[in-house]
Coordinates of C-alpha atoms in Angstrom, one line a residue:
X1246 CA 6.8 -6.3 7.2
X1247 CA 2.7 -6.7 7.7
X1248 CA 1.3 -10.3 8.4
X1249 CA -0.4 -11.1 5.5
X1250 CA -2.8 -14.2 4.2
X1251 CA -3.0 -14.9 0.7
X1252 CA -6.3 -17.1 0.5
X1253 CA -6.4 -19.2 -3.1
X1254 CA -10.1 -20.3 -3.9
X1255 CA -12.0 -23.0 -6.1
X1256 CA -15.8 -22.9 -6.7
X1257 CA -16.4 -26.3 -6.1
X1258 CA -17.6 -28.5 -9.2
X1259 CA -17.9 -25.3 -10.5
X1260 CA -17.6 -27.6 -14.2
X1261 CA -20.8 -28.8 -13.9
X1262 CA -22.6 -25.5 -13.9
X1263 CA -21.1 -25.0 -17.7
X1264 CA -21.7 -28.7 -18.6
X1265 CA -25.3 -28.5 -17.3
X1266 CA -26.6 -25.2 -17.6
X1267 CA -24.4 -23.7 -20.1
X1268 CA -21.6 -21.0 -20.2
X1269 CA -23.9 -18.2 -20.0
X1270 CA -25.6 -19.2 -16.8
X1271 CA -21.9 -20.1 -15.6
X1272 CA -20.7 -16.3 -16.5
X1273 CA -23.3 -15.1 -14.2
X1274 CA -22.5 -17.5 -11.3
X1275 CA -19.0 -15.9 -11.4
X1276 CA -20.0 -12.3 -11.6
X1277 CA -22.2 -13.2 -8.7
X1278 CA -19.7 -15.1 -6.5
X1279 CA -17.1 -12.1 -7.3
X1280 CA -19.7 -10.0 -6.0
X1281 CA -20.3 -12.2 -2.8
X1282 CA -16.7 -12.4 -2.0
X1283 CA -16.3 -8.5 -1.8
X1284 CA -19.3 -8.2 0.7
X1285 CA -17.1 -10.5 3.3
X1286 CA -13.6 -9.6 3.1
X1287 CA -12.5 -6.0 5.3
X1288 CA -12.6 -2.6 3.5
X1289 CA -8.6 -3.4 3.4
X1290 CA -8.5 -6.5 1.7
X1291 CA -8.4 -7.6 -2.1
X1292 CA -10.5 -9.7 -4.1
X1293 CA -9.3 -10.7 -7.5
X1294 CA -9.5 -13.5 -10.5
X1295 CA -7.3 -15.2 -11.6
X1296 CA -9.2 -17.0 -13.8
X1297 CA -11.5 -20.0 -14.4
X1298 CA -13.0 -20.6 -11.6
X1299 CA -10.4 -19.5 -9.4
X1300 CA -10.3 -16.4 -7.3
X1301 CA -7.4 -15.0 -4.7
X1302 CA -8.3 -13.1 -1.8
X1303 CA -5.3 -11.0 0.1
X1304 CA -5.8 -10.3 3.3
X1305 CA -3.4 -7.6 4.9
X1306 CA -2.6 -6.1 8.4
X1307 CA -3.0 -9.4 10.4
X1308 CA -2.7 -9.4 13.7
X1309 CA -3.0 -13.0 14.2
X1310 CA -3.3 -16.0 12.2
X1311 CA -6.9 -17.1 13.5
X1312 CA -8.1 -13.5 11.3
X1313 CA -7.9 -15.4 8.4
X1314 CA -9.1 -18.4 9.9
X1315 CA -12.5 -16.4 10.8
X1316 CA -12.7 -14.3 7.0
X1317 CA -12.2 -18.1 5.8
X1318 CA -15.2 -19.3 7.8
X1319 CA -17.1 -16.5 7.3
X1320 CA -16.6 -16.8 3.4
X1321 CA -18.0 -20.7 3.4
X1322 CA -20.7 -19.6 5.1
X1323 CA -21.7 -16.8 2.9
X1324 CA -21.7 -19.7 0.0
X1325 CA -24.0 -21.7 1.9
X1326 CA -26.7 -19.3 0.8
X1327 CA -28.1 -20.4 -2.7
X1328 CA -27.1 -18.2 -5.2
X1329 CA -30.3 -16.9 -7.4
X1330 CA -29.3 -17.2 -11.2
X1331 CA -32.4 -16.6 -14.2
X1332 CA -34.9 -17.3 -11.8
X1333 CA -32.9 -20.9 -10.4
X1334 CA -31.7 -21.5 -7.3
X1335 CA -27.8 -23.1 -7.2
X1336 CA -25.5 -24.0 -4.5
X1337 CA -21.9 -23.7 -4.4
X1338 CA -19.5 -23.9 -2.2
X1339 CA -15.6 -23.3 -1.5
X1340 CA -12.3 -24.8 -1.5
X1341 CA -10.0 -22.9 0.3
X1342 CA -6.2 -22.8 1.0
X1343 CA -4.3 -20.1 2.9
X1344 CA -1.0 -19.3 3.1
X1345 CA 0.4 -16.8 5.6
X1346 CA 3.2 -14.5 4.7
X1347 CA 6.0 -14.4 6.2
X1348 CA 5.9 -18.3 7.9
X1349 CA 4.7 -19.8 4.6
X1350 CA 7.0 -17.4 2.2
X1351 CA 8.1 -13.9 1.7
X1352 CA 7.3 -13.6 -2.3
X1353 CA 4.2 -13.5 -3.8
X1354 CA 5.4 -16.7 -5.6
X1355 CA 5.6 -18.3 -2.9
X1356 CA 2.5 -17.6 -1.2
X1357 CA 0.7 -18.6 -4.2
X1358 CA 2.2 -21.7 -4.9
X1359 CA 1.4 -22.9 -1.5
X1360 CA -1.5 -21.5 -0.2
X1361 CA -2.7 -23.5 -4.2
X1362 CA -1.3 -27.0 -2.4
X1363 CA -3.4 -25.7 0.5
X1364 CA -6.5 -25.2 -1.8
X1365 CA -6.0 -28.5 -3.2
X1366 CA -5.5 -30.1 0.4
X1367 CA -9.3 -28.6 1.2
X1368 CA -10.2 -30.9 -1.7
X1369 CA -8.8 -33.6 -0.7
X1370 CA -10.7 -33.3 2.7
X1371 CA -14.0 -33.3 1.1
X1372 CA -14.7 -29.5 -0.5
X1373 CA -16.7 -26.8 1.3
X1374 CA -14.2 -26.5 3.7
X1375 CA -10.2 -24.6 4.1
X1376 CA -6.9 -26.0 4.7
X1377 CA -3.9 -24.3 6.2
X1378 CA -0.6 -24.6 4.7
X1379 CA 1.9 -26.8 6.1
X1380 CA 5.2 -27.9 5.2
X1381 CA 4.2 -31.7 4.9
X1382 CA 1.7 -31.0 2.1
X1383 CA 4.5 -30.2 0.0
X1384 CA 6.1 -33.8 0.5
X1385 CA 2.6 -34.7 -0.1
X1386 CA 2.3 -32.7 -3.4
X1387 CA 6.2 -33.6 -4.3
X1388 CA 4.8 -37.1 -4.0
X1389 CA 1.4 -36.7 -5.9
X1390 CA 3.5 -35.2 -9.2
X1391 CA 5.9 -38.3 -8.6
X1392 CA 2.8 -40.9 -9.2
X1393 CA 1.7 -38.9 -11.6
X1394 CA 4.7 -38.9 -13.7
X1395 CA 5.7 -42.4 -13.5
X1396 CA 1.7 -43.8 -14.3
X1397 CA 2.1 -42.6 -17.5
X1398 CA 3.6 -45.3 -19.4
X1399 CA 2.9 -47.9 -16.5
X1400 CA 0.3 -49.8 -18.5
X1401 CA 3.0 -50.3 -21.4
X1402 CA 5.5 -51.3 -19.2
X1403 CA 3.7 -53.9 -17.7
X1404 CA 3.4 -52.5 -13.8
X1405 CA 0.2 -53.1 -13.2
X1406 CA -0.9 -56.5 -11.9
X1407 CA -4.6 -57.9 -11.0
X1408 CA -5.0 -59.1 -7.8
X1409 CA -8.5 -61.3 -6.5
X1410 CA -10.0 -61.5 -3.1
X1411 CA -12.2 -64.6 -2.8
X1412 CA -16.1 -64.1 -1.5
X1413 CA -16.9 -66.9 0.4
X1414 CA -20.9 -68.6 1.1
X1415 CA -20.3 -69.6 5.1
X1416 CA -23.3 -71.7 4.8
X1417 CA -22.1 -74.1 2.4
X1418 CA -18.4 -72.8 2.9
X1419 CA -17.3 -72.4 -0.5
X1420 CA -16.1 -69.7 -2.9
X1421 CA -18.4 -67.9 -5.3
X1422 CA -16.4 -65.6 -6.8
X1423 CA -13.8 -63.0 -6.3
X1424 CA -13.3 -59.2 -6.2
X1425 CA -10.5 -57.6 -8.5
X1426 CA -8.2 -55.5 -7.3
X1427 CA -5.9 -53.4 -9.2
X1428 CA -2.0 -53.3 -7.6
X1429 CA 1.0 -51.6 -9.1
X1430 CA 5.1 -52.1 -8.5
X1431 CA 7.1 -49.4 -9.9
X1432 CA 10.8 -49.7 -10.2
X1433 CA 11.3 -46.0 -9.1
X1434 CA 8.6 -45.5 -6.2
X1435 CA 8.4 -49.6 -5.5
X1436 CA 4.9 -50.5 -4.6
X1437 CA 1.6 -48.0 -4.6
X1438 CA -0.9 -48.5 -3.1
X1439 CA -4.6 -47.8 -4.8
X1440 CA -5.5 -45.5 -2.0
X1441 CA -2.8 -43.0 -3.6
X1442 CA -2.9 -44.2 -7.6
X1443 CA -6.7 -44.4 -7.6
X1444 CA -7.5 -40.6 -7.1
X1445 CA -4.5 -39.4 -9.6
X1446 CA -5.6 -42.0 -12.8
X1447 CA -9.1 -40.5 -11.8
X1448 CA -8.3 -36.7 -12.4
X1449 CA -5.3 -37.6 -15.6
X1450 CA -8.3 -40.0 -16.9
X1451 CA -5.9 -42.7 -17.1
X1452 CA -8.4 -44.5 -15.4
X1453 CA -10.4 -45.0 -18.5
X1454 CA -7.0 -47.2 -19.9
X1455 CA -6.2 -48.5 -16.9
X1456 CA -10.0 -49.8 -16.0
X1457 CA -10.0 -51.3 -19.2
X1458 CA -7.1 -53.6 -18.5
X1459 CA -8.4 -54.3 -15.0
X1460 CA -12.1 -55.9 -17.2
X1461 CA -9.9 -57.7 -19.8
X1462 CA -7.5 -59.5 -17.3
X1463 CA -10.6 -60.5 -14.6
X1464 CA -12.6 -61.7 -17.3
X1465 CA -9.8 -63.6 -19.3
X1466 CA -8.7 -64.9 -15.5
X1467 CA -12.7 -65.7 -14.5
X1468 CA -12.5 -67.4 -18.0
X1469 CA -9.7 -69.9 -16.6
X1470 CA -11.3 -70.3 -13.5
X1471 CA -14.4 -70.8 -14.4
X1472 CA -13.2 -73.7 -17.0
X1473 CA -10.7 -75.5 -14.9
X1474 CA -13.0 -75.9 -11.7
X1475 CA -16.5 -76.3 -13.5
X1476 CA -18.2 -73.4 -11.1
X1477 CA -20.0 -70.6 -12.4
X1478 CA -17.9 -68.1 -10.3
X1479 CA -18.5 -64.5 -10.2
X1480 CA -15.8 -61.3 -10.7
X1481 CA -16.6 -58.6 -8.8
X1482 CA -14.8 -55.1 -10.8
X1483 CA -15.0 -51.4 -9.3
X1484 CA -15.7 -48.7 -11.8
X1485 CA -14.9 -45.1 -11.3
X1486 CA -17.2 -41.8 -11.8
X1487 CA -14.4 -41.0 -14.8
X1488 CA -15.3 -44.4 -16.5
X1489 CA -18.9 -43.8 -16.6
X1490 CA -17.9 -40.5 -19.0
X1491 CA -16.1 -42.9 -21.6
X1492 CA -19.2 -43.2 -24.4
X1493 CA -17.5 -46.7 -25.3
X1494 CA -17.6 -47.9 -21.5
X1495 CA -20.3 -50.2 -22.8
X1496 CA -19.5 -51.3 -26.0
X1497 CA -15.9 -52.4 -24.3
X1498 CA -18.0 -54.5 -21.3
X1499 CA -19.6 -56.1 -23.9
X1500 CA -17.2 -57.2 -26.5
X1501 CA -15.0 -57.8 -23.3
X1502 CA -18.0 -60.6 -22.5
X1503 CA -18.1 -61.9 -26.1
X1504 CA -14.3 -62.2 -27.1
X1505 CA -13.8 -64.3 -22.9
X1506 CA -16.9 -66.3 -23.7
X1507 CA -17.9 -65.4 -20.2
X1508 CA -21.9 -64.9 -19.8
X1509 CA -22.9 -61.3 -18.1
X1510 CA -24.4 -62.6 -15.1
X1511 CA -21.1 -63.7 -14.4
X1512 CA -19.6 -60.0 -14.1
X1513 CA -20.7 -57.7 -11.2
X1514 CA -20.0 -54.1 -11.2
X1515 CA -19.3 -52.5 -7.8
X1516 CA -20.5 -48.5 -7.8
X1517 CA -19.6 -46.3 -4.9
X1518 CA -22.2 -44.0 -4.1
X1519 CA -20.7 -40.9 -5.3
X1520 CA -21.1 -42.3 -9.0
X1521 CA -24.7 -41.8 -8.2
X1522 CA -24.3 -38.4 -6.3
X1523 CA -23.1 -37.0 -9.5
X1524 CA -26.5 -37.1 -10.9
X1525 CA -25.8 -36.8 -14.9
X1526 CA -28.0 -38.4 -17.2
X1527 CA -25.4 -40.5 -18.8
X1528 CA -24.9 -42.6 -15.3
X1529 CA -28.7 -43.3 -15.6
X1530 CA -28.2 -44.8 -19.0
X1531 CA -25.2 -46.5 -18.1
X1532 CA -26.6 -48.2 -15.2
X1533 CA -29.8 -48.7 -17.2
X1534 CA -28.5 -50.4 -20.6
X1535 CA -25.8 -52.7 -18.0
X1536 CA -28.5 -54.0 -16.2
X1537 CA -30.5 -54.9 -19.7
X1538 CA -27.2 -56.9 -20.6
X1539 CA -27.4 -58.8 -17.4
X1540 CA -24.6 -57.7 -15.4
X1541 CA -25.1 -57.3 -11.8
X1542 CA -25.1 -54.2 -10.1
X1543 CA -23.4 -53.8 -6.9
X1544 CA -23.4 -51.0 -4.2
X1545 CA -20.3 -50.6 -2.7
X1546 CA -19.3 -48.9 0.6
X1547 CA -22.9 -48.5 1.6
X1548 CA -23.7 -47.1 4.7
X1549 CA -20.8 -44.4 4.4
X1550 CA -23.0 -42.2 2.0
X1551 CA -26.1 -39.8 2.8
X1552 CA -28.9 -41.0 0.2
X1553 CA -28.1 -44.8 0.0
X1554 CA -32.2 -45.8 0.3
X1555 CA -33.3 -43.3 -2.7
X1556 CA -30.4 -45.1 -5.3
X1557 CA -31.7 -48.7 -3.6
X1558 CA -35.1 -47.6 -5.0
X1559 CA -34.5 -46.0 -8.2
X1560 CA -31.8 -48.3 -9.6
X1561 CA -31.7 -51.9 -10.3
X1562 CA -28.9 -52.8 -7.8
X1563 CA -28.2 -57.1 -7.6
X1564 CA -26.1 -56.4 -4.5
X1565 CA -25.2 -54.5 -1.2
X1566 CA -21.8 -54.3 0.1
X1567 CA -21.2 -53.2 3.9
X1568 CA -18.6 -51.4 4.4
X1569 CA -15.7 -52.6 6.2
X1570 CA -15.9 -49.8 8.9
X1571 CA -18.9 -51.0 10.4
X1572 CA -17.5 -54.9 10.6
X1573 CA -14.2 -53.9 12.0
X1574 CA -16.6 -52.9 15.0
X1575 CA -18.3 -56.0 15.8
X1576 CA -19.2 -57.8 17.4
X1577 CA -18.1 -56.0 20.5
X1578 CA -19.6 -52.6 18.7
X1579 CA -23.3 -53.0 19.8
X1580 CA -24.1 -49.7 18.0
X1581 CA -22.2 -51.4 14.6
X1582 CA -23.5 -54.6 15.5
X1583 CA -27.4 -53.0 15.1
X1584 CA -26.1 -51.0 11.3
X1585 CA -25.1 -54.5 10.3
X1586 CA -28.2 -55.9 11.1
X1587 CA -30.4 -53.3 9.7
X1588 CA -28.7 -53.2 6.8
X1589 CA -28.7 -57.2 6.3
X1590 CA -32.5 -56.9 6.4
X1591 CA -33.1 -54.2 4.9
X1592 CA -31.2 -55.5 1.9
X1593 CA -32.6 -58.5 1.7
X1594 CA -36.0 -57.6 1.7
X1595 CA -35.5 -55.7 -1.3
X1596 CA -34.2 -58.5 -2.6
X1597 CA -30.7 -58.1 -2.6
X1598 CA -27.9 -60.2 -1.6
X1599 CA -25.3 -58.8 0.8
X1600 CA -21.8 -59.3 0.8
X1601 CA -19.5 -57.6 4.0
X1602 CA -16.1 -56.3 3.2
X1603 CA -12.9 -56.4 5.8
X1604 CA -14.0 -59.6 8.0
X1605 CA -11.0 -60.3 9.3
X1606 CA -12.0 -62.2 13.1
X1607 CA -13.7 -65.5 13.9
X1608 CA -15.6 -63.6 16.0
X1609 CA -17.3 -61.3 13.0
X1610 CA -17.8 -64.8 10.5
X1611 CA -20.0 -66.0 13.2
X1612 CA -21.9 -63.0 13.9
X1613 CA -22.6 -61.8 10.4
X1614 CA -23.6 -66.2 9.7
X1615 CA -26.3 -65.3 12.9
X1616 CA -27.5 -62.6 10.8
X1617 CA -28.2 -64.3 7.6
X1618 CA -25.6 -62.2 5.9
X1619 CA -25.1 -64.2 2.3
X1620 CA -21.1 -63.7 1.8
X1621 CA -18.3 -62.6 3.5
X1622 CA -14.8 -61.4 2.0
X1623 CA -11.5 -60.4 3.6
X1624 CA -8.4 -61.1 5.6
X1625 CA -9.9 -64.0 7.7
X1626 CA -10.5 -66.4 4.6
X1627 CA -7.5 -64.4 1.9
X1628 CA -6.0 -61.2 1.6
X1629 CA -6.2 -60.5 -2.3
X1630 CA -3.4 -62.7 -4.3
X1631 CA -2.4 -63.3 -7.5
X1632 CA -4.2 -65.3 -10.3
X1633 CA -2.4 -68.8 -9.6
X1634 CA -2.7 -68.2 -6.2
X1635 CA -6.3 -68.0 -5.9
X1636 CA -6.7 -70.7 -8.3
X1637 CA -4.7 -73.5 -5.9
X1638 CA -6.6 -71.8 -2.7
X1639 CA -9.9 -72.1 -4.6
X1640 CA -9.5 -75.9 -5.5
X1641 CA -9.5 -76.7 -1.2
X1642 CA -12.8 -75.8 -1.5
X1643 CA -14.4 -77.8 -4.2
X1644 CA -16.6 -80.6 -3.3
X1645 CA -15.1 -84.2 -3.3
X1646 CA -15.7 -86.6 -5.4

């Protein structure tokens, strides 16, 4: 009848160590954060493995839940120390989820399943950090396993659809191109939204299948396009950090060009910052052999990252996208309204153009038009629509005969 905590924890991108360094080094990391978590936890407590890079940590004789709350803290802050491995220095840091017995469960089954929904919660916030449990994350996990289970197969039953957002030139007000955006209907769950699919194609690596459909349809669409209005516009695609790891990513961009007829400077690849963050040499190459085939390079979300002037300097980027947090808050934002305009210059004087996401007021077209941004995309002009669609509501902008 004790209060107990069952803590479940992940060494955070723990993977890479074994990928970069090798098992060995890896092995040692393990024995040493094993090590670390004993010198935290109480005298009373338990520290065990249950394998991987997973370790559970049960904390008995509670007298109240903040206890575990401060042995959690006190545990990410031990890990904020670099660990000293073969003469290297490496960081790593903690996911971790806590369950509390007996509000969260009375069996060790229990306990483990959800203070491991907790762990992946912490995850899901950002890493380094811990996560309660609560009864809502299993609706959340319930619905997670759903997605999960219907995507596979979605592709082959034709779910998925491509949607385009058109990026308009204020100055001249037309249309250069379009963003494509992926959007799925499924008879059982109806429609998903990419803010939930997204993430769960990236860790099943259906993303790598699923990307590849995205390509084929924007490029056969710009193909259309491109033909039946005699403009050379642009399609804007995302790629994911998985995609990068396909070794055919850029033989199938390629062949994708040749087979559509569409020319390279024509396709634009928007990379989020974390692609970068990742820091493999594979990325480098990627990004390297794209930008010899002519494809332009865009930055996406910028501004929401931490080393966004470093990757503006070391890579060959064609394009800068603000994100749409800072344009929801002009023009009455001053502080937002400054960002903007730093980043407009800045841009621009390395000789990039800049495109602002999520424009959705009068009052932010004119603004961003004062400060020279080059294109402006969202609600205000189109939410994203179908193919047809964007073809009639492209041909009100072509020039009269």
């Amino acid at each position: 009848h004790e209060k107990i905590a069952i803590l479940f924890l992940d060494l955070d991108d723990f993977k890479k160590v074994n990928d970069t360094l090798g098992h060995e080094i890896g092995d040692k990391l393990l024995i040493e954060a094993a090590n670390k978590l004993n010198q935290v936890v109480r005298k009373e407590d338990t520290v065990g493995r249950l394998g991987g890079d997973e370790f559970i940590v049960l904390l008995r004789g509670l007298s109240h839940d903040h206890n575990a709350l401060t042995i959690a803290e006190n545990l990410l802050n031990a890990f904020r120390k670099p660990f000293r491995i073969d003469g290297r220095e490496l960081m790593l840091t903690l996911s971790i989820g806590i369950a509390i017995s007996p509000d969260n469960g009375n069996c060790a089954s229990d306990l483990l399943r959800n203070a491991d929904t907790a762990m992946y919660q912490a995850k899901a916030l950002g890493r380094n950090t811990y996560s309660f449990y609560t009864k809502e994350m299993n609706v959340s996990m319930l619905r997670r396993l759903e997605i999960e289970e219907q995507m596979h197969g979605a592709l082959e039953r034709n779910e998925f659809e491509v949607y385009y957002q058109p990026q308009f030139d204020v100055r001249y007000n037309n249309i250069i191109g379009a963003e494509a955006l992926l959007r799925w209907h499924n008879p059982a769950l109806g429609n998903i939204g990419p803010d939930e699919f997204i993430p769960v194609a990236e860790h099943t690596g259906l993303i790598v299948s699923i990307g590849q459909f995205v390509v084929k349809q924007a490029l056969s669409f710009l193909k259309e396009w491109q033909s039946l209005h005699q403009k050379q516009y642009r399609m804007a695609v995302n790629l994911s950090p998985r995609q990068f790891r396909d070794a055919e990513l850029l033989d199938f961009i390629q062949n994708s060009l040749n087979d559509t007829n569409i020319e390279a400077v024509s396709l634009e690849l928007e990379i989020t910052e974390g692609v970068l963050m990742i820091g493999q040499s594979y990325i480098d190459d990627a990004l390297v052999k794209l930008n010899k085939l002519g494809i332009k390079l865009a930055m996406d979300d910028f501004g929401t990252g931490y080393s966004s002037l470093s990757y503006l300097r070391q890579y060959s980027f064609d394009v800068l996208k603000i994100d749409r947090s800072f344009i929801q808050g002009i023009p009455k934002n001053t502080e937002d309204c400054e960002l903007s305009n730093a980043i407009i210059a800045m841009g621009q004087s390395l000789g990039l153009k800049i495109v602002a996401e999520g424009v959705e007021t009068k009052e932010q077209v004119d603004l961003l038009s004062t400060l020279g941004c080059d294109y402006l995309q969202g609600y205000f002009f189109s939410k994203p629509v179908p193919a047809m669609q964007l073809i009639d509501f492209s041909a009100k902008y072509l020039p009269s005969n």
